[in-house]
Amino acid sequence: MRELRVLLSRYAKERLDGEHFGDFVIRAGIVKEVTDGTNFHD
């Protein structure tokens, strides 16, 4: 739960206006963008 609190706190402070959570974690480098279903687990 601690990791989730830290992540949500970052999202609240650093997100761009109107930015969705999924877009934020990609932009922040927390997760890689999935551009094709075949590379989902890469």
JSON list of C-alpha atoms in Angstrom, two decimals:
[
{"chain": "A", "resi": 1, "resn": "MET", "atom": "CA", "xyz": [0.00, 0.00, 0.00]},
{"chain": "A", "resi": 2, "resn": "ARG", "atom": "CA", "xyz": [2.90, 2.35, 0.69]},
{"chain": "A", "resi": 3, "resn": "GLU", "atom": "CA", "xyz": [4.02, 2.16, -2.95]},
{"chain": "A", "resi": 4, "resn": "LEU", "atom": "CA", "xyz": [0.52, 2.97, -4.12]},
{"chain": "A", "resi": 5, "resn": "ARG", "atom": "CA", "xyz": [0.28, 5.98, -1.79]},
{"chain": "A", "resi": 6, "resn": "VAL", "atom": "CA", "xyz": [3.61, 7.29, -3.08]},
{"chain": "A", "resi": 7, "resn": "LEU", "atom": "CA", "xyz": [2.54, 6.81, -6.68]},
{"chain": "A", "resi": 8, "resn": "LEU", "atom": "CA", "xyz": [-0.84, 8.48, -6.21]},
{"chain": "A", "resi": 9, "resn": "SER", "atom": "CA", "xyz": [0.81, 11.35, -4.38]},
{"chain": "A", "resi": 10, "resn": "ARG", "atom": "CA", "xyz": [3.18, 11.87, -7.31]},
{"chain": "A", "resi": 11, "resn": "TYR", "atom": "CA", "xyz": [0.24, 11.74, -9.70]},
{"chain": "A", "resi": 12, "resn": "ALA", "atom": "CA", "xyz": [-1.61, 14.40, -7.71]},
{"chain": "A", "resi": 13, "resn": "LYS", "atom": "CA", "xyz": [1.42, 16.70, -7.69]},
{"chain": "A", "resi": 14, "resn": "GLU", "atom": "CA", "xyz": [2.96, 16.09, -11.13]},
{"chain": "A", "resi": 15, "resn": "ARG", "atom": "CA", "xyz": [0.13, 15.33, -13.52]},
{"chain": "A", "resi": 16, "resn": "LEU", "atom": "CA", "xyz": [-0.59, 17.60, -16.42]},
{"chain": "A", "resi": 17, "resn": "ASP", "atom": "CA", "xyz": [-3.96, 19.31, -16.63]},
{"chain": "A", "resi": 18, "resn": "GLY", "atom": "CA", "xyz": [-6.50, 16.69, -17.69]},
{"chain": "A", "resi": 19, "resn": "GLU", "atom": "CA", "xyz": [-3.92, 13.89, -17.76]},
{"chain": "A", "resi": 20, "resn": "HIS", "atom": "CA", "xyz": [-5.25, 10.42, -16.97]},
{"chain": "A", "resi": 21, "resn": "PHE", "atom": "CA", "xyz": [-3.40, 8.14, -14.55]},
{"chain": "A", "resi": 22, "resn": "GLY", "atom": "CA", "xyz": [-2.30, 5.69, -17.25]},
{"chain": "A", "resi": 23, "resn": "ASP", "atom": "CA", "xyz": [-0.84, 8.49, -19.35]},
{"chain": "A", "resi": 24, "resn": "PHE", "atom": "CA", "xyz": [0.97, 9.86, -16.32]},
{"chain": "A", "resi": 25, "resn": "VAL", "atom": "CA", "xyz": [2.69, 6.59, -15.41]},
{"chain": "A", "resi": 26, "resn": "ILE", "atom": "CA", "xyz": [3.92, 6.23, -18.99]},
{"chain": "A", "resi": 27, "resn": "ARG", "atom": "CA", "xyz": [5.15, 9.83, -19.20]},
{"chain": "A", "resi": 28, "resn": "ALA", "atom": "CA", "xyz": [6.86, 9.55, -15.80]},
{"chain": "A", "resi": 29, "resn": "GLY", "atom": "CA", "xyz": [8.68, 6.39, -16.93]},
{"chain": "A", "resi": 30, "resn": "ILE", "atom": "CA", "xyz": [7.01, 4.17, -14.34]},
{"chain": "A", "resi": 31, "resn": "VAL", "atom": "CA", "xyz": [5.67, 1.76, -16.97]},
{"chain": "A", "resi": 32, "resn": "LYS", "atom": "CA", "xyz": [6.52, 1.30, -20.64]},
{"chain": "A", "resi": 33, "resn": "GLU", "atom": "CA", "xyz": [4.01, 2.28, -23.29]},
{"chain": "A", "resi": 34, "resn": "VAL", "atom": "CA", "xyz": [2.33, -0.69, -24.98]},
{"chain": "A", "resi": 35, "resn": "THR", "atom": "CA", "xyz": [2.13, 0.08, -28.69]},
{"chain": "A", "resi": 36, "resn": "ASP", "atom": "CA", "xyz": [0.99, -3.37, -29.81]},
{"chain": "A", "resi": 37, "resn": "GLY", "atom": "CA", "xyz": [-0.74, -6.22, -28.02]},
{"chain": "A", "resi": 38, "resn": "THR", "atom": "CA", "xyz": [2.07, -8.62, -28.91]},
{"chain": "A", "resi": 39, "resn": "ASN", "atom": "CA", "xyz": [4.55, -6.69, -26.74]},
{"chain": "A", "resi": 40, "resn": "PHE", "atom": "CA", "xyz": [2.30, -6.38, -23.67]},
{"chain": "A", "resi": 41, "resn": "HIS", "atom": "CA", "xyz": [4.54, -8.54, -21.47]},
{"chain": "A", "resi": 42, "resn": "ASP", "atom": "CA", "xyz": [7.87, -7.09, -22.66]}
]
